[in-house]
Amino acid sequence: MRRISYREALNEAMMQEMERDPNVFVYGLDVSDHKRIFGSTVGLVEKFGAERCFGTPLSEDAMTGFGLGAAINGLRPIHIHIRVDFMILAMNQIVNMVSSCRYTSAGKLKVPLVIRAVIGRGWGQGFQHSKSMHSVFAHIPGLKVVLPTTPRDVKGLLISAIRDDNPVIFMEHRWLYDTIGEVPEDPEAIPLGESNILRSGNDITVVATSWLNVEALKAAEVMQKHGISVEVVDPRTISPLNDKLILESVKKTGHCIVADDDWLNCGFSAEVAARVSEFCFKDLKSPVSRIGFAATPCPTTRPLENKFYPNAIDIIKSIESKLELQPLDLSNEEFYSYENKFRGPF
Amino acid sequence: MKRKELNVELYKKVYLIRKTEEKIREHYMEDEMKTPVHLSIGEEAIAAGVCMALNVEDQIFGTYRNHGIYLAKTGETDRFFAELYGKQTGVAKGKAGSMHISASELNFLGASAVVATIIPVAMGTSFVNKWKNNGKLVAVFFGDGALDEGAFWESLNFACLKELPIIFVCEDNGLAIHSPTSDRQGYRSISDIVSKFECNVFREETTDPEVIYRITCNAIQLQKNNHKPCFLHFKYYRYLEHVGINQDFKFGYRSEDEFKRWYKMDPVTLQRKKLLENAHSEKELQEIESEIDKQIDNSVKSAQKAPFPDESELFKDVYA
Ligand SMILES: Cc1ncc(C[n+]2csc(CCOP(=O)(O)OP(=O)(O)O)c2C)c(N)n1
Ligand SMILES: [Mg+2]
């Protein structure tokens, strides 16, 4: 199958959906400037005109309510935030208005609104350009929260998000933009609310979100050399969460690590841990372990930033400790480094 | 519509609103309407006048103080009262209650109780109308308090920028709960400030629904001609406490004299007098009134008798 980047897959999903349905439109700060949201909105304004792809004033809150108004009246807006940190200014609209609109109209209104937001680590981004926040949104009934990891998923899930009649928060890790993978050319809708086994294994389960799936897969590859087989489960849609594959996997392996690309306290990792302990209690051979951001704001300086974010080594260490293994020699392993892949500023 | 007919219709609206609110006051202490109410008494002329000027397919949005516009726009009281009583037959099966009551099927698209938050939604709706070129107008109602919020200015800016077919209706009672505009706003005149934007601004202090109606018609005409959004600034007096069914002059944050001044121009009394002067007989008016009284009584009775929603309703309509 053809291989393209995550960024191209995102772009292709929007292109194809906008072609298919004239009610789909894209808006948000800087969506049609020359940078095009890290390249993900390339070609949209040229193809569909400024009516269907336009920049806005710096008014995140009002522009979210605007999208709600458009959605309940039959259009299918895609609102884009180049950083989730800016989307927080729209928290009121998202939590007080968008999420509850259908419910409090007793099902009369539907809200086919997609809010795309770039999350996660970049390049010395500091504490206001690097958050994930997905746990916060997943806390709110009425929202769907999707974190695609692979290029194929990002295309297929964005297509489903656009076709969905509910508000979908669609979160894209900045580092994933450059990842390459097989993506079908046809518009393939991958249903929301289905987890995905990224790698099968028998000894231990790692449930990971977004970028941490890349790290988990690397950890699994290293462990394989030492005879440990790791199963990596990507929930993809964290709200509403379909936990079937997660629970089945943990029942099989008896061990569970949750590697969430977010803070731990009251976060998605806690949700997974709670469900695993509730439904897999008898099968567990060790308590659920969690890996996530340090409980601090994100520091800018590189050494602290490196410490703030979890990575494959943290996952390996956790596996060693849970399975009571001798510490592995990792000196010959090459781990992901964005020093050569990713240069700032954003 | 002929002037005589118009005034009858306007009277029906203000009377319906007043009587509905009075009916709520009558029953509220029975504690069966378990929903905070922000009554529209005093505000009837604005709701009636503006809604009268709109077409049926024009869409409206409002705040928690929404009974007036709900009744003026829809004329219906069955599902209205059922909603207040929290019944299955309510317009949102009791899920909305007084503060969020609306009826999308009758083009009252939404009411929000977080100040100013519905304004962007109304603005988005008007964007769709422009997109579809369907000729529909949106009217969004809010209080003077909304102008303290960023969402109002963000929405006004965008509506002006994009020349959206929307009417902003500021129902200015000079108060946000108990706090007067003079304690909150760093400017003298709302309409002055707003008129710096590319929009059509109208300001009036009247309790005559006919005057409100004519201003709104003019605004709509102007909007059709120059495509600019309209901002209507109407002063009125809130007769009762912010939330609840009582008078609250005893707390001293506003004077009863002010109320008495406004009450001399009470919108319902005024409009009734106008009809009598326009050669309607007392008997005719009583017929109109008793028709509406009956409608309200029946609605209350059936709301009281209606069943509550089944518990399974709790989980319905979280997602489409
Ligand atoms: C964002 C927000 N802040 C505070 C409140 C609490 N509150 C409810 S009504 C109100 C006053 C609003 O006054 P105004 O907009 O003039 O409307 P009125 O009640 O006079 O019709 C306040 C402060 C709220 N509902 N929303
Ligand atoms: Mg007020």
Tab-separated table of C-alpha atoms and ligand atoms in Angstrom, chain B residues 64-65 113-115 143-146 149 173 175-177 236 242, ligand 1:
chain	number	residue	atom	x	y	z
B	64	TYR	CA	-32.175	32.246	31.178
B	65	ARG	CA	-34.631	35.181	31.135
B	113	ALA	CA	-27.679	30.512	31.436
B	114	VAL	CA	-24.013	31.352	31.312
B	115	VAL	CA	-24.046	35.028	30.489
B	143	GLY	CA	-29.099	41.599	28.997
B	144	ASP	CA	-26.834	44.545	29.682
B	145	GLY	CA	-24.614	42.141	31.605
B	146	ALA	CA	-23.593	40.383	28.405
B	149	GLU	CA	-18.263	39.587	28.580
B	173	ASN	CA	-32.690	46.705	32.707
B	175	LEU	CA	-28.894	45.583	36.386
B	176	ALA	CA	-26.886	42.411	36.476
B	177	ILE	CA	-28.549	40.715	39.431
B	236	TYR	CA	-36.828	48.370	30.421
B	242	HIS	CA	-33.483	38.776	39.610
C	1	LIG	C1	-20.511	33.941	32.883
C	1	LIG	C2	-21.465	34.124	33.992
C	1	LIG	N1	-21.070	34.821	35.081
C	1	LIG	C3	-21.926	35.013	36.105
C	1	LIG	C4	-23.186	34.491	36.077
C	1	LIG	C5	-24.143	34.724	37.230
C	1	LIG	N2	-25.220	35.614	36.748
C	1	LIG	C6	-26.398	35.094	36.402
C	1	LIG	S1	-27.413	36.265	35.777
C	1	LIG	C7	-26.294	37.477	36.003
C	1	LIG	C8	-26.615	38.896	35.631
C	1	LIG	C9	-26.736	39.119	34.189
C	1	LIG	O1	-27.320	40.356	33.939
C	1	LIG	P1	-27.884	40.728	32.536
C	1	LIG	O2	-27.027	40.156	31.482
C	1	LIG	O3	-28.057	42.198	32.514
C	1	LIG	O4	-29.281	39.977	32.421
C	1	LIG	P2	-30.623	40.207	33.249
C	1	LIG	O5	-30.650	39.203	34.347
C	1	LIG	O6	-30.622	41.595	33.749
C	1	LIG	O7	-31.696	39.931	32.276
C	1	LIG	C10	-25.140	36.965	36.565
C	1	LIG	C11	-23.970	37.791	36.909
C	1	LIG	C12	-23.549	33.745	34.941
C	1	LIG	N3	-24.748	33.171	34.848
C	1	LIG	N4	-22.688	33.593	33.925
